[in-house]
Short mmCIF file of C-alpha atoms in Angstrom, two decimals:
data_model
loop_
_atom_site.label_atom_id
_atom_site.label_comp_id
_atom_site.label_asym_id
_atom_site.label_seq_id
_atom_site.Cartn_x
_atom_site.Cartn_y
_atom_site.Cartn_z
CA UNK A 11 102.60 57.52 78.78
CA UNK A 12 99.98 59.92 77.20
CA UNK A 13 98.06 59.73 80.12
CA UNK A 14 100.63 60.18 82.34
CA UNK A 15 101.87 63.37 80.67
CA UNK A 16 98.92 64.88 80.68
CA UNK A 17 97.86 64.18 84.40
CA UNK A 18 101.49 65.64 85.19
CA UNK A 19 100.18 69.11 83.10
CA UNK A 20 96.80 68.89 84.94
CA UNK A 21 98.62 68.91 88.02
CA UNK A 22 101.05 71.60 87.31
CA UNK A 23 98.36 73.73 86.13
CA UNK A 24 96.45 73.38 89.30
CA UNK A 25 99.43 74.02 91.74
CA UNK A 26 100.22 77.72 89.45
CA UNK A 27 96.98 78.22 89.47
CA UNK A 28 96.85 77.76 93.67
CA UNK A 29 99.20 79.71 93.95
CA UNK A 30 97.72 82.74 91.73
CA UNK A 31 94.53 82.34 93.56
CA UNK A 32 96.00 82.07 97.33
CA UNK A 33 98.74 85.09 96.55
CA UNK A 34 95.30 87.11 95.28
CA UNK A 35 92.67 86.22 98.13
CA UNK A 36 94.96 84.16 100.96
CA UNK A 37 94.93 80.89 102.42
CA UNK A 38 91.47 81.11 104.46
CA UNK A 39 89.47 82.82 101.32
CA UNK A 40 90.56 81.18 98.62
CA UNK A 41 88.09 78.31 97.41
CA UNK A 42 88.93 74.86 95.09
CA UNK A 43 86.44 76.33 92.66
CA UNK A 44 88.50 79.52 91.99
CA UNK A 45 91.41 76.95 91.44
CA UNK A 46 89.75 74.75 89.30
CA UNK A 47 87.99 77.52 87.30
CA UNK A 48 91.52 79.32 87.13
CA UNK A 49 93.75 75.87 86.09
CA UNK A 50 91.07 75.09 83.51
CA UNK A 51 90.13 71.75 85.09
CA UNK A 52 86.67 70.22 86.61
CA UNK A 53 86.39 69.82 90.13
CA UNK A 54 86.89 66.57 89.58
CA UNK A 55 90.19 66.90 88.14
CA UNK A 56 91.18 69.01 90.94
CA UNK A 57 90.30 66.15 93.64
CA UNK A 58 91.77 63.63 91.87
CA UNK A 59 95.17 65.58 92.09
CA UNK A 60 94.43 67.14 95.45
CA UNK A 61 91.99 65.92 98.27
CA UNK A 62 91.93 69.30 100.19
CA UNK A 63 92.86 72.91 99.68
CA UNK A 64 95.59 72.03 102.83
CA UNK A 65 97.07 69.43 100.23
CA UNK A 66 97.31 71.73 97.28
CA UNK A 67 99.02 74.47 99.95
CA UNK A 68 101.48 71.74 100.60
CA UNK A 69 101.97 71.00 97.08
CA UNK A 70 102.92 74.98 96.54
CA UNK A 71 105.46 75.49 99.14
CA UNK A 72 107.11 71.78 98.49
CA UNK A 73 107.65 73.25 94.84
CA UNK A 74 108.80 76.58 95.94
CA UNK A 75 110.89 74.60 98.79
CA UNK A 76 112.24 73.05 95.61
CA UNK A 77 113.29 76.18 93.97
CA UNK A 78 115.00 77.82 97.34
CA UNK A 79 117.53 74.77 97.41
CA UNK A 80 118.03 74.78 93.65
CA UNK A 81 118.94 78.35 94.02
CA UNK A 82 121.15 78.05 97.14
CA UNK A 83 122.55 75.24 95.65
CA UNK A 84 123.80 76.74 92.09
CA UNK A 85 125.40 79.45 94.56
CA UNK A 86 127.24 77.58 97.39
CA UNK A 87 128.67 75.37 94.14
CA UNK A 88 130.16 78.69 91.88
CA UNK A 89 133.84 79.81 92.92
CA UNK A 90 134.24 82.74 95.14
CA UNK A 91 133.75 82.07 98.57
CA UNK A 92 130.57 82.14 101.08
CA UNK A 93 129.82 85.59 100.75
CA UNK A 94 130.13 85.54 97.45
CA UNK A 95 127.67 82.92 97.53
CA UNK A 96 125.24 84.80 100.12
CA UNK A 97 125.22 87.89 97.17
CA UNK A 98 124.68 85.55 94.74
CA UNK A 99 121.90 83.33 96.05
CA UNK A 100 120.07 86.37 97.13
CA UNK A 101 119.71 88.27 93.66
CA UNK A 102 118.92 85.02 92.19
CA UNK A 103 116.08 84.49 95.13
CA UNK A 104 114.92 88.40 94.35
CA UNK A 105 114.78 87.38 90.75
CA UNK A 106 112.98 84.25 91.07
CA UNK A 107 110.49 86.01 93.12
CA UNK A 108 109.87 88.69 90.32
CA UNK A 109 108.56 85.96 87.77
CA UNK A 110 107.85 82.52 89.57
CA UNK A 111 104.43 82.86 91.09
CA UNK A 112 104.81 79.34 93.18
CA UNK A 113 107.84 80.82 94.76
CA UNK A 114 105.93 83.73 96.07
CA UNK A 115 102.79 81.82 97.14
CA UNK A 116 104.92 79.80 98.71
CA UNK A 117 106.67 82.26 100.70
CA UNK A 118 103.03 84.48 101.58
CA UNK A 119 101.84 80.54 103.08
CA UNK A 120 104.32 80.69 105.04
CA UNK A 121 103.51 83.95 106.80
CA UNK A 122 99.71 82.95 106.58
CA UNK A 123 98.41 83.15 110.10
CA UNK A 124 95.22 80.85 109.04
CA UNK A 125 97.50 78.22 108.59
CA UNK A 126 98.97 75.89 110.81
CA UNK A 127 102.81 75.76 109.86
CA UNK A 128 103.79 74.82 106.59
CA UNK A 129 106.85 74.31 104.81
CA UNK A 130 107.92 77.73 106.30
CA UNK A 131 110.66 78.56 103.46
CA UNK A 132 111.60 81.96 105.13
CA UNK A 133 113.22 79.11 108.09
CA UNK A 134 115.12 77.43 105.31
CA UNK A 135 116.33 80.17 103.64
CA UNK A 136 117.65 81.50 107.46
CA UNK A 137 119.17 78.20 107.92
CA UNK A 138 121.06 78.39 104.72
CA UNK A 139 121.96 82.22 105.37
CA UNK A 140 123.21 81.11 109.05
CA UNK A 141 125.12 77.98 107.34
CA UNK A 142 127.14 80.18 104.89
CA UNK A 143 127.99 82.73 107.71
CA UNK A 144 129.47 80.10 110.26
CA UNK A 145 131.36 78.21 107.10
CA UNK A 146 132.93 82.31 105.96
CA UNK A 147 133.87 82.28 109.72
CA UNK A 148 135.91 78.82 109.95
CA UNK A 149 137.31 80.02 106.89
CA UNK A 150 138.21 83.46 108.61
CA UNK A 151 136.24 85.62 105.82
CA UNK A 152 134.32 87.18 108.60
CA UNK A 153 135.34 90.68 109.71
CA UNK A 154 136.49 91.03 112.99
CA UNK A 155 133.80 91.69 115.75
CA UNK A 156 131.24 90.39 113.57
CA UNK A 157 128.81 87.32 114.67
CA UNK A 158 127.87 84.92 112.18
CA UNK A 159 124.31 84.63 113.97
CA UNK A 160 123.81 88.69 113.95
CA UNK A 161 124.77 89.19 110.51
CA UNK A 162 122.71 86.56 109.40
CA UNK A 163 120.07 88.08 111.77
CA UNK A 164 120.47 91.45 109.49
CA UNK A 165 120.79 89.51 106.12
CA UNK A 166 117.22 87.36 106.71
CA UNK A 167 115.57 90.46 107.87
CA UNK A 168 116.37 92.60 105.21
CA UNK A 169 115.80 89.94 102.79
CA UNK A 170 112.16 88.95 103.87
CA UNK A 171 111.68 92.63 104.17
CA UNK A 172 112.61 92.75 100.71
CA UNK A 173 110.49 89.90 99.42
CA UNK A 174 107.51 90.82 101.48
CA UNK A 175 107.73 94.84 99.90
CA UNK A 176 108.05 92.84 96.47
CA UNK A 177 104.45 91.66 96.28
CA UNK A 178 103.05 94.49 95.80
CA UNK A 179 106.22 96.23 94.23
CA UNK A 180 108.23 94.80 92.37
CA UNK A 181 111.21 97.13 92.04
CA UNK A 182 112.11 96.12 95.38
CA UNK A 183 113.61 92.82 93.77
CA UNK A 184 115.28 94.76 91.31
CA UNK A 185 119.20 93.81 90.95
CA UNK A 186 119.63 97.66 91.52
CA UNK A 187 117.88 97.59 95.30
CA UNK A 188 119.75 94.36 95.80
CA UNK A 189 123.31 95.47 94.44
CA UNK A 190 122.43 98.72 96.75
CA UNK A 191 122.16 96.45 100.04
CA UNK A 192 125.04 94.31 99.39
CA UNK A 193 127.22 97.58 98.63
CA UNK A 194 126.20 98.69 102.05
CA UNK A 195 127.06 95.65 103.83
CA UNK A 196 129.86 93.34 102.38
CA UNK A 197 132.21 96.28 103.37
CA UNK A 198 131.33 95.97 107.29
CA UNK A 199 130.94 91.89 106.81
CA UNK A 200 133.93 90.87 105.02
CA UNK A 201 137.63 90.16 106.43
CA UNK A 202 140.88 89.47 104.74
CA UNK A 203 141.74 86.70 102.86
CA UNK A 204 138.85 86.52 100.67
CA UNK A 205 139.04 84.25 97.54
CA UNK A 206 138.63 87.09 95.42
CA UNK A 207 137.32 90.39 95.19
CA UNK A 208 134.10 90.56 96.37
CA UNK A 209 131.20 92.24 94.33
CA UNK A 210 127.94 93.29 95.60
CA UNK A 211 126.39 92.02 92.31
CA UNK A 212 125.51 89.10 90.81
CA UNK A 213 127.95 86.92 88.14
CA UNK A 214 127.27 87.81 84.72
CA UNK A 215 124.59 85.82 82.87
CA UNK A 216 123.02 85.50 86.31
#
Protein backbone atom coordinates (compact mmCIF):
# COMPACT_ATOMS: atom_id res chain seq x y z
CA UNK A 1 0.00 0.00 0.00
CA UNK A 2 3.07 2.28 0.73
CA UNK A 3 4.27 1.68 -2.50
CA UNK A 4 1.31 2.17 -4.15
CA UNK A 5 0.68 5.58 -2.58
CA UNK A 6 3.65 6.82 -3.38
CA UNK A 7 3.81 5.71 -7.16
CA UNK A 8 0.20 7.42 -7.29
CA UNK A 9 2.18 10.93 -5.89
CA UNK A 10 5.04 10.25 -8.39
CA UNK A 11 2.59 10.17 -10.99
CA UNK A 12 0.57 13.12 -10.05
CA UNK A 13 3.58 15.10 -9.69
CA UNK A 14 4.72 14.31 -13.14
CA UNK A 15 1.32 15.01 -14.94
CA UNK A 16 1.31 18.94 -12.92
CA UNK A 17 4.48 19.15 -13.69
CA UNK A 18 3.65 18.33 -17.75
CA UNK A 19 1.43 20.45 -17.71
CA UNK A 20 3.57 23.52 -16.18
CA UNK A 21 6.24 22.68 -18.60
CA UNK A 22 3.95 22.23 -21.92
CA UNK A 23 1.67 25.54 -20.88
CA UNK A 24 5.43 27.34 -20.58
CA UNK A 25 7.29 25.99 -23.83
CA UNK A 26 4.30 23.91 -25.88
CA UNK A 27 3.79 20.53 -26.98
CA UNK A 28 6.71 20.28 -29.72
CA UNK A 29 9.47 22.07 -27.27
CA UNK A 30 8.90 20.75 -24.26
CA UNK A 31 11.38 17.79 -23.32
CA UNK A 32 10.84 14.64 -20.53
CA UNK A 33 13.91 16.09 -18.86
CA UNK A 34 12.26 19.49 -18.09
CA UNK A 35 9.38 17.23 -16.67
CA UNK A 36 11.33 15.08 -14.72
CA UNK A 37 13.67 17.85 -13.43
CA UNK A 38 10.39 19.96 -12.70
CA UNK A 39 8.22 16.82 -10.86
CA UNK A 40 11.35 16.02 -8.85
CA UNK A 41 11.68 12.50 -10.25
CA UNK A 42 14.61 10.54 -12.31
CA UNK A 43 14.08 9.83 -15.76
CA UNK A 44 13.49 6.69 -14.78
CA UNK A 45 10.62 7.43 -12.71
CA UNK A 46 9.19 9.37 -15.43
CA UNK A 47 9.25 6.23 -17.95
CA UNK A 48 8.04 4.01 -15.66
CA UNK A 49 4.81 6.22 -15.34
CA UNK A 50 4.89 7.43 -18.92
CA UNK A 51 6.56 5.77 -22.06
CA UNK A 52 6.42 8.95 -24.28
CA UNK A 53 5.87 12.66 -23.95
CA UNK A 54 2.46 11.76 -26.34
CA UNK A 55 1.42 9.53 -23.23
CA UNK A 56 2.00 12.08 -20.55
CA UNK A 57 -0.08 14.73 -23.05
CA UNK A 58 -2.80 12.18 -22.87
CA UNK A 59 -2.55 11.79 -19.27
CA UNK A 60 -3.07 15.86 -18.95
CA UNK A 61 -6.09 16.38 -20.98
CA UNK A 62 -7.80 12.89 -19.62
CA UNK A 63 -7.42 14.70 -16.11
CA UNK A 64 -8.55 18.02 -17.27
CA UNK A 65 -11.36 16.00 -19.39
CA UNK A 66 -12.07 14.85 -15.85
CA UNK A 67 -12.52 18.18 -14.34
CA UNK A 68 -14.82 19.68 -17.42
CA UNK A 69 -17.50 16.86 -16.64
CA UNK A 70 -17.15 17.24 -12.88
CA UNK A 71 -17.88 20.83 -13.40
CA UNK A 72 -20.74 20.46 -15.93
CA UNK A 73 -21.96 17.92 -13.90
CA UNK A 74 -22.29 19.82 -10.32
CA UNK A 75 -24.20 22.44 -12.65
CA UNK A 76 -26.75 20.51 -14.81
CA UNK A 77 -27.56 18.72 -11.12
CA UNK A 78 -28.29 22.33 -8.94
CA UNK A 79 -32.03 23.69 -9.28
CA UNK A 80 -32.71 26.44 -11.65
CA UNK A 81 -33.04 25.44 -15.01
CA UNK A 82 -30.50 25.02 -18.14
CA UNK A 83 -29.47 28.41 -18.34
CA UNK A 84 -29.04 28.67 -15.05
CA UNK A 85 -26.84 25.84 -15.40
CA UNK A 86 -24.92 27.27 -18.62
CA UNK A 87 -24.03 30.59 -16.08
CA UNK A 88 -23.13 28.42 -13.59
CA UNK A 89 -20.87 25.87 -15.24
CA UNK A 90 -19.13 28.62 -16.99
CA UNK A 91 -17.88 30.78 -13.89
CA UNK A 92 -17.00 27.60 -12.30
CA UNK A 93 -14.93 26.58 -15.72
CA UNK A 94 -13.36 30.42 -15.60
CA UNK A 95 -12.49 29.70 -12.03
CA UNK A 96 -11.03 26.41 -12.41
CA UNK A 97 -8.94 27.76 -15.12
CA UNK A 98 -7.54 30.61 -12.80
CA UNK A 99 -5.88 28.00 -10.33
CA UNK A 100 -5.82 24.37 -11.88
CA UNK A 101 -2.80 24.28 -14.13
CA UNK A 102 -3.87 20.64 -15.72
CA UNK A 103 -7.07 22.24 -16.75
CA UNK A 104 -5.31 24.85 -18.73
CA UNK A 105 -2.62 22.59 -20.26
CA UNK A 106 -5.18 20.64 -21.11
CA UNK A 107 -7.16 23.07 -22.92
CA UNK A 108 -3.67 24.88 -24.78
CA UNK A 109 -3.11 20.74 -26.09
CA UNK A 110 -5.95 20.94 -27.48
CA UNK A 111 -5.33 23.96 -29.70
CA UNK A 112 -1.65 22.65 -30.20
CA UNK A 113 -1.15 22.44 -33.92
CA UNK A 114 2.03 19.97 -33.34
CA UNK A 115 -0.26 17.60 -32.14
CA UNK A 116 -2.34 15.22 -33.75
CA UNK A 117 -5.88 15.51 -31.99
CA UNK A 118 -6.17 14.94 -28.50
CA UNK A 119 -8.78 14.85 -26.07
CA UNK A 120 -9.92 18.22 -27.63
CA UNK A 121 -11.91 19.52 -24.37
CA UNK A 122 -12.95 22.84 -26.13
CA UNK A 123 -15.38 19.90 -28.37
CA UNK A 124 -16.73 18.64 -25.10
CA UNK A 125 -17.35 21.60 -23.49
CA UNK A 126 -19.39 22.72 -27.05
CA UNK A 127 -21.20 19.54 -26.84
CA UNK A 128 -22.31 20.16 -23.34
CA UNK A 129 -23.07 23.98 -24.17
CA UNK A 130 -25.18 22.68 -27.36
CA UNK A 131 -26.87 19.89 -24.97
CA UNK A 132 -28.14 22.46 -22.38
CA UNK A 133 -29.42 24.83 -25.20
CA UNK A 134 -31.61 22.13 -27.09
CA UNK A 135 -32.87 20.69 -23.43
CA UNK A 136 -33.87 24.99 -22.39
CA UNK A 137 -35.62 24.73 -25.84
CA UNK A 138 -37.89 21.46 -25.27
CA UNK A 139 -38.49 23.02 -22.12
CA UNK A 140 -39.52 26.37 -23.95
CA UNK A 141 -36.83 28.57 -21.88
CA UNK A 142 -35.48 29.72 -25.15
CA UNK A 143 -36.48 33.19 -26.37
CA UNK A 144 -38.30 33.37 -29.34
CA UNK A 145 -36.25 33.55 -32.66
CA UNK A 146 -33.37 32.23 -30.97
CA UNK A 147 -31.46 28.87 -32.24
CA UNK A 148 -30.16 26.61 -29.79
CA UNK A 149 -27.10 25.87 -32.26
CA UNK A 150 -26.34 29.85 -32.75
CA UNK A 151 -26.47 30.72 -29.26
CA UNK A 152 -24.40 28.02 -28.36
CA UNK A 153 -22.26 29.10 -31.39
CA UNK A 154 -21.92 32.67 -29.42
CA UNK A 155 -21.60 31.05 -25.88
CA UNK A 156 -18.41 28.55 -27.00
CA UNK A 157 -16.86 31.39 -28.80
CA UNK A 158 -16.90 33.81 -26.26
CA UNK A 159 -15.99 31.32 -23.77
CA UNK A 160 -12.75 29.93 -25.50
CA UNK A 161 -12.11 33.52 -26.26
CA UNK A 162 -12.23 34.01 -22.71
CA UNK A 163 -10.07 31.10 -21.63
CA UNK A 164 -7.58 31.58 -24.36
CA UNK A 165 -7.17 35.72 -23.19
CA UNK A 166 -6.85 34.05 -19.58
CA UNK A 167 -3.38 32.58 -20.05
CA UNK A 168 -1.73 35.30 -20.17
CA UNK A 169 -4.34 37.45 -18.15
CA UNK A 170 -5.98 36.36 -15.76
CA UNK A 171 -8.66 38.95 -15.04
CA UNK A 172 -10.34 37.76 -17.98
CA UNK A 173 -11.66 34.75 -15.77
CA UNK A 174 -12.60 37.02 -13.21
CA UNK A 175 -16.41 36.46 -11.92
CA UNK A 176 -16.69 40.26 -12.78
CA UNK A 177 -15.83 39.73 -16.81
CA UNK A 178 -17.98 36.64 -16.57
CA UNK A 179 -21.07 38.17 -14.60
CA UNK A 180 -20.51 41.13 -17.36
CA UNK A 181 -21.12 38.57 -20.39
CA UNK A 182 -23.92 36.75 -18.92
CA UNK A 183 -25.65 40.26 -18.05
CA UNK A 184 -25.35 40.98 -21.70
CA UNK A 185 -26.79 37.89 -22.93
CA UNK A 186 -29.34 35.97 -20.69
CA UNK A 187 -31.65 39.01 -21.45
CA UNK A 188 -31.69 38.29 -25.41
CA UNK A 189 -31.48 34.25 -24.61
CA UNK A 190 -34.05 33.65 -22.13
CA UNK A 191 -38.01 33.15 -22.63
CA UNK A 192 -40.84 32.90 -20.22
CA UNK A 193 -41.45 30.38 -17.93
CA UNK A 194 -38.16 30.13 -16.41
CA UNK A 195 -37.81 28.15 -13.10
CA UNK A 196 -36.75 31.12 -11.41
CA UNK A 197 -35.20 34.29 -11.80
CA UNK A 198 -32.32 34.08 -13.66
CA UNK A 199 -28.93 35.67 -12.48
CA UNK A 200 -25.97 36.32 -14.51
CA UNK A 201 -23.81 35.20 -11.52
CA UNK A 202 -22.83 32.35 -9.96
CA UNK A 203 -24.75 30.62 -6.62
CA UNK A 204 -23.28 31.73 -3.53
CA UNK A 205 -20.39 29.68 -2.11
CA UNK A 206 -19.65 28.93 -5.75
Amino acid sequence: MVKQARAARTRESLIRAAAEVFAQDGFALASLAAISKRAGVSNGALHFHFESKSALARAVEEQAMEAVRRITEQAAARAGGPLQALVEATHALMTELSGNGVLRAGFALGGDASRGGGAALRREWQRWVGDVLRQARREGLLAEGVSPDGAASAIVAATVGFEVLGSTDRKWLSEQVITQFWGLLLPRLAGGGQPGELRPTPAAGE
